[in-house]
Amino acid sequence: MFGRRSPSEKSGGLRRNTLGNFIIRRIAIGIILMLGITFISFSVTQLVPGDPAALNLGQSAMSDPTIVAAWRAKYGLDKPVPEQYFIYLNHLIHGDLGLSQQSRRPVSTDLAEYFPATLELATVAIFFSLIFGLLFGIIAAVTRNRWPDQVIRFVTLTGVSVPTFWLSLVFFYLFYFKLSWFPSNGRLDPGVDSPSTITGMYTVDAVLHGQFALAWQALRHIMLPAIVLAIYTIAVLTRFTRASILEILNNDYVRAARAKGLPESLVIRRHVLRPALLSIVTIAGVAFGNLLAGSVLVENVFSWPGIGQYAYRSSIGLDLPGIMGVSIVVAGIFITMNLLVDIAYRFIDPSLRHG
Amino acid sequence: MALLEVNNLSVQLQTKTGFATAVDRLSFTLDTGEILGIAGESGSGKTMSALTLLGLLPQHAKVTGSAKFDGQELVGMTNKQWQQIRGKNIAMVFQDPMTSLHPMLSIKTQMTEHMITHLGITEKQALVDAEELLIDVRIPDPKKALSSYASQFSGGMRQRICIAMALACKPKLLLADEPSTALDVTVQAGILTLLNRLREEHHLSIIFITHDLGVLSSITDKLLVLYAGREVESGLTSTILQHPRHPYTQGLLDSLPQPDSKEKLLKSIAGFPPELGKQPIGCAFAERCKFAEPRCTGHEVQPTFAADDHKFYCAVDPFAFTESREVGA
Ligand SMILES: Nc1ncnc2c1ncn2[C@@H]1O[C@H](COP(=O)(O)OP(=O)(O)OP(=O)(O)O)[C@@H](O)[C@H]1O
Ligand code: SF4
Ligand SMILES: [Mg+2]
């Protein structure tokens, strides 16, 4: 999936390999993948035990067969299973993900509300993760086995081993309850109106409306959960960055660069970091995907109304349209991340763009 | 004063079982414009000797003895001092052209970055110079080459680019580590002619490393034959090729393919050199030498001077009275 092109493909010469063609090809593949995923998610929901009608209609309504039949007809549940899939697909293409049986609203409306909250949180978290993960990773690699490396190793090992749920509670208690460095739960202070929706991300919307104080408030609310989320990702990225740099350092071309008398900082920056970034970007893409899929635990502790919470509630309520909506969004996230990573490859390694 | 004076230079490398001597008390001198050939089988310490002169040995390596370049002691220099020498005064062309160019940086970047660092010139000026250098090493269409990447060139072309890169800052000494071994024979010959021409045009001194004595004969002035990290014979190339005195040198020459002979099978020397760190006291070649006697091992073999500039380390000297070989193959 992330493989470099084989030499034979490289000498294929005449094949046009422009960025545009590449992206179009990848989007086409993405659409096919999405179709496959809708099919799988649909099939899985067919296997889930439990009668949605029974879950959604009250006991007295259940005893009336006409009401049950009407309900089933409304959601296409009286049709044969394959036909149900195509009904579902047709609705999907028109942006209709069905009605959530929990919120009694269209799933698309729910997602448009919950997903931007997670997107906002994940973006801040991955921003921290990239900055500190790369920084610590580089420091650890160039001070290999000396004290800075050892300190970083200890800290990151702690970072990957501490359970996020525990960390959330501790941070919440410490920085909110004891030190009051950060505001309370939720996306804004209690009683404050959210900015009118453009992207659904409060910080962005507030800025777009010129409400800078509100944007600042929203940002302060994001910080604590974002830091908690970032800690694990920072630890992973640090360890990964260190390992890839050390691997690249062994290459002949690094020794050749040193033999030219370049300052070590330039050798690292230009000759080592660039190839190391190829694998780092892959991991960062997966990490961002994971963050975007939402963290039930962190979102719960910080009362963050994100996709993780929505997925959790849909699952325990056996809300099939909700579950399917979430799976489609999550699948879309990972396919998009994959595409972005592949595009990033071509910017990091310009030789891929030359035939 | 010689450009390079190496005295009792030793290198110890860290191995799993402790430190092992990879280069053992090497001594030689090199004058401006001279080409010294260093020959020896794989693992004899050729690359390590060259890397010592650039301060690029593997981590934790220990260097003793002395190497004076232009009067300046190289052994014990700090990283900052090395940066002034590397690329600017001493440049190196590495063994494998397929791996020593960066795959993701354009040739332009790789050709000019050290010029900008060392010569304090602008990128624009460096590009002009780079283009000239590429013409010098006979790269067709140098403009296009500059904006290309390593993967777009063949091995021979890559090695030419590496040589151009090495010459970019007009170094006084070029370390050429088997620059042609990884290439096929005709490409190899081209590289040799190129180096020979460049040494005259650029007033270069060259240390030319190879395991193939045949390659050395055509371009080197002096020769140093290494075995298991130690010198076994040294002197003028023509003298050694005519009248090699050490059995190992004899063996190397015998194993060269003879252009006029129909024999396809080469007479390679049987056996293997001692492992790193397992060199015996006395002659390290004893295990494979058909002239070996008890006096060869157990104590250091003293050098014998066949002439002022022809020295070898053999206690038996079985070839003292053999006739000269025919040279010119
Ligand atoms: N990084 C290293 N750590 C420890 N030992 C090493 C290292 N690199 C090389 N050696 C050992 O040092 C010895 C000398 O190696 P060197 O590379 O100088 O040989 P060479 O004469 O250049 O051989 P070749 O013709 O194969 O290039 C060998 O025994 C080799 O195994
Ligand atoms: S010293 Fe002895 S073993 Fe060594 S090369 Fe001479 S004859 Fe052979
Ligand atoms: Mg070598």
XYZ file of C-alpha atoms and ligand atoms in Angstrom:
724
model
C 0.000 0.000 0.000
C 2.841 2.352 0.822
C 5.368 0.487 -1.291
C 7.969 2.318 -3.339
C 7.763 1.798 -7.035
C 9.755 -1.063 -8.408
C 12.711 -0.330 -10.711
C 10.928 -1.803 -13.718
C 8.058 0.559 -13.156
C 10.517 3.429 -12.928
C 12.035 2.656 -16.282
C 8.526 2.389 -17.696
C 9.304 5.893 -18.845
C 6.357 6.893 -20.974
C 3.708 6.341 -18.326
C 2.485 9.769 -17.357
C 2.988 10.120 -13.688
C 1.735 13.558 -12.903
C 0.353 14.355 -9.504
C -3.090 14.944 -11.027
C -3.293 11.512 -12.649
C -2.038 9.939 -9.506
C -4.670 11.597 -7.330
C -7.494 10.727 -9.716
C -6.407 7.116 -9.762
C -6.249 7.016 -5.992
C -9.672 8.620 -5.563
C -11.193 6.028 -7.898
C -9.674 3.284 -5.785
C -10.994 5.044 -2.688
C -14.555 4.994 -4.035
C -14.361 1.283 -4.776
C -13.053 0.678 -1.277
C -15.893 2.716 0.211
C -18.430 0.597 -1.688
C -16.855 -2.539 -0.299
C -17.007 -1.096 3.169
C -20.684 -0.144 2.934
C -21.355 -3.713 1.875
C -19.411 -5.181 4.771
C -20.918 -2.836 7.316
C -24.368 -3.601 5.964
C -23.746 -7.347 6.133
C -22.440 -7.156 9.672
C -25.479 -5.271 10.873
C -27.634 -8.037 9.388
C -25.897 -10.513 11.653
C -26.352 -8.493 14.823
C -28.916 -10.135 17.086
C -31.836 -8.093 18.252
C -34.948 -6.828 16.538
C -34.680 -3.127 15.785
C -38.447 -2.845 15.746
C -38.624 -4.253 19.233
C -35.943 -1.863 20.377
C -37.583 1.175 18.864
C -41.234 0.652 19.431
C -42.708 0.630 22.873
C -44.136 -2.561 24.344
C -47.737 -1.673 23.576
C -46.887 -0.728 19.979
C -45.057 -4.040 19.574
C -48.226 -5.906 20.417
C -49.989 -4.268 17.475
C -48.873 -6.057 14.273
C -50.031 -3.256 11.979
C -47.834 -0.720 13.725
C -44.863 -3.104 13.554
C -45.449 -3.767 9.853
C -45.759 -0.062 9.106
C -42.529 0.614 10.952
C -40.736 -2.122 9.069
C -42.044 -0.861 5.728
C -40.881 2.640 6.569
C -37.287 1.474 6.957
C -37.400 -1.049 4.123
C -37.027 -3.903 6.584
C -39.836 -5.902 4.973
C -37.900 -6.264 1.709
C -35.413 -9.082 0.955
C -31.933 -8.436 2.324
C -30.142 -7.715 -1.008
C -32.784 -5.197 -1.893
C -32.398 -3.589 1.503
C -28.730 -3.059 0.643
C -29.533 -1.272 -2.600
C -32.180 0.839 -0.920
C -29.568 1.745 1.640
C -26.976 2.516 -1.042
C -29.378 4.681 -2.970
C -30.199 6.669 0.149
C -26.505 6.960 0.905
C -25.716 8.462 -2.471
C -28.309 11.113 -1.755
C -26.721 11.869 1.590
C -29.492 10.107 3.462
C -28.072 7.843 6.139
C -31.453 7.076 7.650
C -32.988 8.126 10.925
C -31.128 7.549 14.114
C -33.298 5.438 16.304
C -31.760 7.087 19.335
C -31.955 10.752 18.560
C -34.885 10.468 16.151
C -33.000 12.794 13.831
C -31.377 12.046 10.470
C -28.007 10.358 11.066
C -26.418 12.854 8.674
C -27.541 15.705 10.940
C -26.097 13.904 13.955
C -22.791 13.271 12.212
C -22.532 16.842 10.998
C -22.769 17.866 14.637
C -20.565 15.246 16.282
C -17.829 14.782 13.706
C -16.560 18.404 13.571
C -16.084 18.277 17.357
C -13.789 15.279 16.963
C -12.094 16.736 13.893
C -11.251 19.875 15.844
C -9.910 17.931 18.810
C -7.940 15.480 16.667
C -6.367 18.248 14.607
C -5.043 20.016 17.693
C -3.852 16.687 19.107
C -2.015 15.628 15.925
C -0.471 19.092 15.701
C 1.082 18.671 19.163
C 2.020 15.099 18.372
C 3.894 15.953 15.201
C 5.823 18.832 16.735
C 6.904 17.024 19.877
C 7.115 13.538 18.397
C 9.510 14.670 15.674
C 11.486 16.917 17.997
C 11.987 14.266 20.685
C 12.633 11.582 18.072
C 15.374 13.605 16.405
C 16.989 14.505 19.733
C 16.893 10.871 20.829
C 18.435 9.669 17.571
C 21.307 12.140 17.454
C 22.122 11.664 21.145
C 21.764 7.922 20.808
C 22.376 6.094 24.091
C 23.510 9.249 25.859
C 21.446 10.832 28.614
C 18.936 12.837 26.520
C 18.076 9.661 24.625
C 17.694 7.729 27.832
C 15.425 10.345 29.413
C 13.280 10.429 26.278
C 13.143 6.653 26.158
C 11.928 6.494 29.752
C 9.305 9.178 29.219
C 7.944 7.725 25.982
C 7.849 4.236 27.417
C 5.711 5.658 30.216
C 3.631 7.492 27.608
C 2.712 4.353 25.701
C 2.092 2.255 28.795
C -0.174 4.572 30.795
C -3.857 3.840 30.107
C -5.530 6.817 28.459
C -8.552 6.572 30.690
C -6.431 6.879 33.820
C -4.445 9.708 32.276
C -7.654 11.556 31.404
C -8.896 11.346 34.967
C -5.570 12.402 36.455
C -5.209 15.349 34.099
C -8.777 16.366 34.662
C -8.345 16.246 38.415
C -4.952 17.948 38.427
C -5.183 20.667 35.826
C -8.855 21.482 36.068
C -9.899 20.629 39.608
C -6.716 21.384 41.563
C -4.838 23.944 39.479
C -7.698 25.418 37.418
C -5.341 25.950 34.507
C -7.991 24.916 32.058
C -11.736 25.579 31.860
C -14.378 23.015 32.676
C -15.805 20.240 30.527
C -17.431 20.585 27.159
C -16.614 22.668 24.140
C -17.479 26.059 25.676
C -18.164 27.550 29.097
C -21.628 26.670 30.403
C -24.380 28.879 29.036
C -22.254 30.295 26.212
C -23.839 30.045 22.758
C -21.900 28.311 20.069
C -21.003 30.297 16.946
C -23.439 29.740 14.098
C -22.368 26.738 12.121
C -20.128 26.970 9.085
C -17.679 24.110 9.574
C -18.983 22.888 12.922
C -15.554 23.462 14.427
C -16.126 26.144 17.068
C -12.669 27.695 16.869
C -12.820 28.023 13.101
C -16.427 29.227 13.020
C -15.767 31.792 15.755
C -12.783 33.163 13.861
C -14.789 33.268 10.637
C -17.417 35.331 12.429
C -14.794 37.586 13.947
C -15.623 36.384 17.480
C -12.058 36.089 18.650
C -12.787 35.896 22.369
C -15.102 32.980 21.687
C -12.446 31.299 19.527
C -9.951 31.641 22.363
C -12.429 30.159 24.819
C -13.087 27.222 22.504
C -9.353 26.666 22.086
C -8.840 26.627 25.852
C -11.546 24.008 26.137
C -9.827 21.823 23.565
C -6.388 21.947 25.179
C -6.748 19.485 28.024
C -8.390 16.628 26.098
C -6.065 17.307 23.151
C -2.996 17.014 25.369
C -4.260 13.781 26.868
C -4.876 12.380 23.383
C -1.529 13.662 22.116
C 0.559 12.027 24.832
C 0.168 8.531 23.455
C 0.702 9.684 19.870
C 3.755 11.737 20.825
C 5.263 8.687 22.469
C 4.603 6.510 19.434
C 5.913 9.077 16.978
C 9.018 9.747 19.069
C 9.992 6.114 19.158
C 9.245 5.694 15.497
C 11.144 8.801 14.450
C 14.185 7.703 16.446
C 14.146 4.257 14.887
C 13.785 5.485 11.318
C 16.524 8.075 11.689
C 18.915 5.509 13.138
C 18.117 3.209 10.254
C 18.740 5.921 7.659
C 21.998 6.941 9.382
C 23.482 3.581 8.386
C 23.118 4.314 4.698
C 26.140 4.845 2.473
C 24.731 8.116 1.212
C 24.848 9.576 4.709
C 28.528 8.707 5.010
C 29.038 10.216 1.552
C 27.317 13.414 2.702
C 29.576 13.601 5.749
C 32.601 12.975 3.531
C 31.754 16.219 1.757
C 32.343 18.133 4.969
C 28.772 19.327 5.407
C 27.828 20.513 8.899
C 26.165 17.696 10.820
C 22.949 19.705 11.161
C 22.667 19.929 7.382
C 23.406 16.229 7.007
C 20.579 15.400 9.403
C 18.141 17.942 8.052
C 18.644 17.290 4.369
C 20.062 13.823 3.965
C 18.589 11.920 6.891
C 15.283 13.505 7.813
C 13.802 13.458 4.335
C 14.010 9.699 3.820
C 13.082 9.128 7.463
C 9.947 11.207 6.941
C 8.603 8.662 4.467
C 7.977 6.129 7.180
C 7.129 8.729 9.814
C 4.364 10.137 7.617
C 2.835 6.679 7.297
C 2.646 6.268 11.044
C 1.429 9.826 11.544
C -1.353 9.141 9.028
C -2.512 6.082 10.909
C -2.295 7.972 14.208
C -4.362 10.842 12.850
C -6.912 8.354 11.529
C -7.160 6.832 14.990
C -7.633 10.237 16.574
C -10.312 11.130 14.029
C -12.200 7.931 14.740
C -12.712 9.416 18.196
C -11.777 8.241 21.627
C -14.762 7.107 23.680
C -12.841 7.344 26.940
C -11.364 10.797 26.516
C -14.559 12.194 25.033
C -16.530 10.840 27.963
C -14.233 12.178 30.661
C -14.127 15.629 29.100
C -17.807 15.592 28.013
C -16.704 16.169 24.469
C -19.641 15.529 22.117
C -17.595 13.790 19.429
C -17.905 10.847 17.101
C -16.487 8.479 19.715
C -19.362 9.216 22.058
C -21.848 8.967 19.226
C -20.468 5.600 18.149
C -20.633 4.354 21.711
C -24.245 5.409 22.210
C -25.305 3.985 18.847
C -23.701 0.671 19.660
C -25.235 0.155 23.061
C -28.618 1.322 21.733
C -28.312 -1.036 18.741
C -29.037 1.993 16.584
C -28.277 0.442 13.198
C -28.446 3.575 11.036
C -26.230 5.352 13.546
C -23.693 2.512 13.605
C -23.586 2.347 9.834
C -23.209 6.087 9.558
C -20.262 6.049 11.933
C -18.596 3.146 10.123
C -18.862 4.956 6.820
C -17.355 8.105 8.272
C -14.507 6.190 9.916
C -13.809 4.227 6.738
C -13.830 7.464 4.768
C -11.350 8.933 7.247
C -8.871 6.114 6.826
C -9.155 6.058 3.058
C -8.614 9.818 2.965
C -5.642 9.581 5.325
C -4.142 6.940 3.086
C -4.523 9.167 0.084
C -3.012 12.133 1.905
C -0.059 10.033 3.034
C 0.576 8.899 -0.530
C 0.423 12.458 -1.786
C 2.787 13.523 1.001
C 5.198 10.830 -0.222
C 5.490 12.535 -3.552
C 6.335 15.827 -1.935
C 8.902 14.292 0.361
C 10.526 12.228 -2.384
C 10.605 14.330 -5.531
C 12.384 11.545 -7.408
C 9.002 9.762 -7.507
C 7.692 12.540 -9.689
C 10.454 12.142 -12.235
C 10.163 9.236 -14.604
C 57.453 17.984 2.338
C 55.135 15.247 1.226
C 51.442 16.059 0.926
C 50.518 13.119 3.119
C 52.764 11.409 5.651
C 51.347 8.381 7.373
C 53.284 6.859 10.236
C 52.426 3.750 12.207
C 48.738 4.357 11.691
C 46.577 1.743 13.410
C 42.833 1.376 13.622
C 40.980 -0.723 16.126
C 37.336 -1.461 15.524
C 34.776 -2.481 18.068
C 33.467 -5.985 17.454
C 31.179 -8.218 19.464
C 34.175 -9.757 21.193
C 36.060 -6.524 21.883
C 38.450 -4.366 19.923
C 40.184 -5.818 16.860
C 42.957 -4.355 14.766
C 41.710 -3.629 11.240
C 44.673 -1.491 10.178
C 48.051 -2.357 11.688
C 50.904 0.181 11.822
C 50.611 1.472 8.298
C 53.263 3.897 7.000
C 53.538 5.586 3.622
C 54.003 8.987 2.026
C 52.329 10.606 -0.917
C 53.608 13.580 -2.896
C 51.585 16.115 -4.790
C 50.420 14.697 -8.104
C 51.281 11.133 -7.174
C 48.959 8.147 -7.352
C 49.355 5.518 -4.671
C 47.630 2.205 -5.150
C 46.483 0.205 -2.139
C 45.781 -3.410 -2.993
C 44.554 -6.356 -0.999
C 41.805 -8.914 -0.743
C 38.376 -8.158 0.621
C 38.575 -7.365 4.331
C 42.242 -6.396 4.303
C 41.446 -2.938 5.707
C 41.619 -0.822 2.551
C 38.385 1.053 3.131
C 39.123 1.504 6.830
C 42.512 3.069 6.007
C 40.840 5.551 3.682
C 38.050 6.359 6.132
C 40.684 7.089 8.785
C 41.996 9.887 6.580
C 38.522 11.457 6.637
C 37.683 10.757 10.266
C 34.698 8.697 9.159
C 35.415 5.398 10.885
C 32.559 3.485 12.509
C 31.583 4.637 15.987
C 33.968 3.833 18.843
C 36.899 3.089 16.525
C 40.326 3.827 18.052
C 43.057 5.379 15.941
C 46.737 5.564 16.945
C 49.847 6.702 15.127
C 50.045 9.723 12.899
C 48.758 10.980 9.571
C 49.990 14.413 8.569
C 48.217 16.137 5.719
C 49.947 19.272 4.464
C 51.747 19.362 7.799
C 48.541 19.134 9.817
C 48.019 16.143 12.115
C 44.741 14.411 11.250
C 44.667 11.905 14.091
C 42.723 13.315 17.024
C 41.071 16.178 15.150
C 37.721 17.445 16.386
C 34.562 17.187 14.302
C 34.717 20.894 13.504
C 38.278 20.497 12.205
C 37.332 17.465 10.157
C 34.540 19.423 8.483
C 37.173 21.819 7.176
C 39.197 18.970 5.678
C 36.456 16.733 4.328
C 35.330 17.495 0.826
C 37.479 20.601 0.720
C 41.035 19.220 1.012
C 40.482 15.482 0.994
C 37.598 14.040 -0.985
C 36.450 10.480 -1.380
C 34.761 8.438 -4.067
C 33.060 5.466 -2.494
C 33.065 1.834 -3.407
C 29.453 1.449 -4.465
C 28.018 4.153 -6.749
C 24.558 2.577 -6.457
C 24.242 3.426 -2.778
C 26.429 6.469 -2.252
C 24.243 8.985 -4.065
C 21.166 10.174 -2.208
C 18.030 8.757 -3.843
C 15.761 11.682 -2.983
C 17.975 14.687 -3.592
C 18.560 16.061 -7.058
C 22.057 15.829 -8.509
C 22.022 19.621 -8.460
C 21.652 19.733 -4.683
C 24.268 17.074 -4.123
C 26.770 18.650 -6.514
C 26.520 22.145 -5.105
C 25.866 21.860 -1.367
C 29.495 21.399 -0.339
C 30.675 24.050 -2.792
C 28.334 26.489 -1.098
C 29.519 25.334 2.349
C 33.254 25.351 1.657
C 33.833 27.961 -1.007
C 31.308 30.518 0.175
C 29.946 30.950 -3.342
C 26.344 31.536 -4.358
C 24.099 28.735 -5.545
C 24.097 30.269 -8.991
C 27.882 30.258 -9.279
C 28.005 26.731 -7.854
C 25.598 25.579 -10.551
C 27.799 26.991 -13.280
C 30.800 25.209 -11.798
C 28.824 21.995 -11.367
C 27.859 21.978 -15.006
C 31.499 22.390 -15.992
C 32.536 19.543 -13.721
C 29.938 17.261 -15.279
C 31.315 18.107 -18.709
C 34.764 17.319 -17.307
C 33.706 13.806 -16.360
C 31.926 13.363 -19.704
C 28.307 13.348 -18.626
C 26.159 13.927 -21.686
C 23.609 16.730 -21.306
C 24.852 18.083 -17.966
C 21.975 20.572 -17.637
C 19.454 17.791 -17.665
C 21.630 15.653 -15.409
C 21.642 18.385 -12.772
C 17.886 18.319 -12.401
C 17.754 14.515 -12.396
C 17.887 11.974 -9.601
C 20.334 9.153 -9.002
C 17.901 6.441 -10.113
C 17.925 7.880 -13.618
C 21.592 6.991 -14.197
C 23.533 3.799 -14.804
C 26.270 2.689 -12.413
C 29.056 4.087 -14.587
C 27.333 7.452 -14.917
C 26.695 7.562 -11.173
C 30.357 6.956 -10.471
C 31.293 9.766 -12.860
C 28.889 12.035 -10.996
C 30.464 10.959 -7.692
C 33.901 11.799 -9.064
C 32.692 15.196 -10.262
C 31.179 15.768 -6.817
C 34.438 14.826 -5.133
C 36.403 17.256 -7.310
C 33.957 20.120 -6.795
C 35.972 21.951 -4.136
C 39.323 21.273 -5.826
C 40.701 18.955 -3.155
C 44.402 18.148 -3.005
C 43.855 14.503 -2.254
C 41.307 12.139 -3.711
C 40.570 8.820 -2.044
C 39.164 6.518 -4.696
C 37.803 3.399 -3.004
C 37.461 0.750 -5.706
C 35.731 3.313 -7.903
C 35.439 0.881 -10.759
C 35.038 -2.525 -9.156
C 31.261 -2.452 -9.121
C 31.218 -1.590 -12.827
C 31.718 -3.714 -15.907
C 35.075 -3.837 -17.660
C 34.643 -1.221 -20.376
C 33.052 1.253 -17.989
C 35.901 0.502 -15.612
C 38.517 1.420 -18.216
C 36.707 4.699 -18.874
C 36.800 5.618 -15.193
C 40.528 4.883 -15.011
C 41.332 7.040 -18.029
C 39.199 9.746 -16.513
C 41.051 9.673 -13.184
C 44.392 9.735 -14.950
C 43.418 12.787 -16.957
C 41.915 14.548 -13.964
C 45.011 14.125 -11.863
C 46.978 16.077 -14.436
C 44.375 18.746 -15.023
C 43.584 19.212 -11.343
C 47.071 18.550 -9.857
C 45.536 15.837 -7.764
C 47.141 13.286 -5.532
C 45.159 10.085 -5.522
C 45.008 7.073 -3.274
C 43.524 4.404 -5.468
C 42.123 1.398 -3.654
C 41.402 -1.911 -5.333
C 41.660 -5.640 -4.919
C 42.638 -5.973 -8.572
C 46.372 -5.458 -9.178
C 45.753 -5.386 -12.908
C 43.744 -2.198 -12.560
C 46.474 -0.576 -10.473
C 49.295 -1.230 -12.890
C 47.948 1.144 -15.502
C 47.634 4.273 -13.398
C 49.526 4.165 -10.119
C 53.062 5.379 -9.397
C 53.462 3.563 -6.095
C 51.929 0.492 -4.628
C 51.105 -0.713 -1.131
C 49.997 -4.298 -0.752
C 47.911 -4.991 2.353
C 47.213 -8.307 3.973
C 44.991 -8.624 7.049
C 45.483 -4.952 7.850
C 49.260 -5.017 7.504
C 51.648 -3.888 4.825
C 53.340 -6.865 3.147
C 55.063 -5.091 0.273
C 55.431 -1.543 -0.995
C 57.397 0.348 -3.614
C 57.247 1.714 -7.134
C 54.498 0.049 -9.114
C 56.774 -0.867 -12.000
C 59.351 -2.451 -9.674
C 56.828 -4.500 -7.759
C 55.076 -5.709 -10.873
C 58.362 -6.760 -12.436
C 59.827 -8.342 -9.397
C 57.397 -8.963 -6.574
C 59.199 -10.364 -3.559
C 56.384 -11.273 -1.197
C 54.628 -14.582 -1.859
C 51.245 -12.883 -1.344
C 51.993 -10.290 -4.037
C 53.148 -13.116 -6.286
C 49.886 -14.903 -5.617
C 47.827 -11.825 -6.422
C 49.695 -11.379 -9.710
C 49.325 -15.052 -10.583
C 45.607 -14.824 -10.055
C 45.227 -12.068 -12.651
C 43.607 -13.169 -15.886
C 46.264 -13.411 -18.621
C 45.103 -11.776 -21.816
C 47.071 -14.126 -24.104
C 46.453 -17.359 -22.223
C 43.580 -19.664 -23.069
C 43.270 -20.784 -19.476
C 39.886 -19.758 -18.199
C 40.475 -20.897 -14.643
C 42.329 -18.380 -12.541
C 44.944 -19.515 -10.098
C 43.497 -17.863 -7.068
C 45.238 -18.202 -3.737
C 43.771 -21.102 -1.767
C 42.310 -20.431 1.659
C 41.106 -17.328 3.430
C 42.800 -14.508 5.310
C 42.629 -14.631 9.116
C 39.493 -13.210 10.661
C 39.464 -9.705 12.035
C 41.096 -9.812 15.471
C 42.661 -13.229 14.846
C 45.848 -12.111 13.090
C 48.801 -14.120 14.438
C 52.098 -12.701 15.636
C 54.496 -12.888 12.711
C 53.476 -13.380 9.100
C 49.695 -13.339 8.787
C 49.926 -15.062 5.411
C 51.654 -18.151 6.849
C 48.524 -20.313 6.883
C 48.118 -19.993 3.117
C 51.770 -19.712 2.082
C 53.433 -22.672 0.398
C 56.859 -21.387 1.456
C 55.951 -21.096 5.135
C 58.575 -22.185 7.642
C 58.579 -22.211 11.441
C 60.571 -18.973 11.561
C 57.745 -17.142 9.772
C 55.539 -17.030 12.877
C 55.970 -16.431 16.574
C 57.761 -13.110 16.261
C 57.469 -9.999 14.129
C 58.740 -10.275 10.564
C 61.304 -7.539 9.911
C 61.140 -5.544 6.676
C 63.669 -6.228 3.937
C 64.702 -3.461 1.565
C 65.133 -4.762 -1.957
C 65.904 -1.213 -3.022
C 65.544 2.219 -1.441
C 61.896 2.333 -2.382
C 61.024 -1.330 -2.425
C 60.245 -2.960 0.890
C 58.648 -6.287 1.803
C 57.905 -8.343 4.903
C 58.908 -11.954 4.299
C 61.340 -13.894 6.458
C 62.023 -16.504 3.764
C 62.173 -14.377 0.632
C 61.731 -17.310 -1.798
C 61.658 -15.043 -4.870
C 64.987 -13.327 -4.251
C 66.567 -14.664 -7.409
C 63.673 -15.260 -9.764
C 63.611 -13.545 -13.100
C 61.620 -10.421 -13.748
C 58.031 -10.812 -14.825
C 56.790 -9.493 -18.071
C 54.805 -6.339 -17.483
C 52.467 -4.574 -19.765
C 49.545 -6.952 -19.735
N 31.487 -1.135 11.162
C 32.388 -2.100 11.380
N 32.562 -2.595 12.622
C 33.456 -3.578 12.834
N 34.214 -4.124 11.886
C 34.106 -3.675 10.629
C 33.187 -2.634 10.301
N 33.274 -2.391 8.976
C 34.207 -3.241 8.488
N 34.716 -4.008 9.482
C 35.777 -5.015 9.353
O 37.012 -4.358 9.180
C 37.863 -5.131 8.327
C 38.398 -4.273 7.224
O 37.332 -3.871 6.417
P 37.501 -2.968 5.123
O 36.123 -2.506 4.757
O 38.520 -1.923 5.351
O 38.017 -3.987 4.051
P 38.322 -3.717 2.513
O 39.756 -4.021 2.327
O 37.863 -2.386 2.127
O 37.477 -4.851 1.827
P 36.574 -4.796 0.502
O 37.491 -5.077 -0.651
O 35.597 -5.884 0.715
O 35.962 -3.447 0.445
C 37.013 -6.290 7.820
O 37.362 -7.432 8.550
C 35.603 -5.882 8.137
O 34.838 -7.015 8.424
S 57.123 -14.959 5.914
Fe 56.943 -17.103 5.524
S 54.774 -17.485 5.529
Fe 55.043 -15.306 5.318
S 55.048 -14.976 3.175
Fe 57.165 -15.215 3.719
S 57.496 -17.375 3.434
Fe 55.331 -17.123 3.420
Mg 36.331 -1.679 0.925
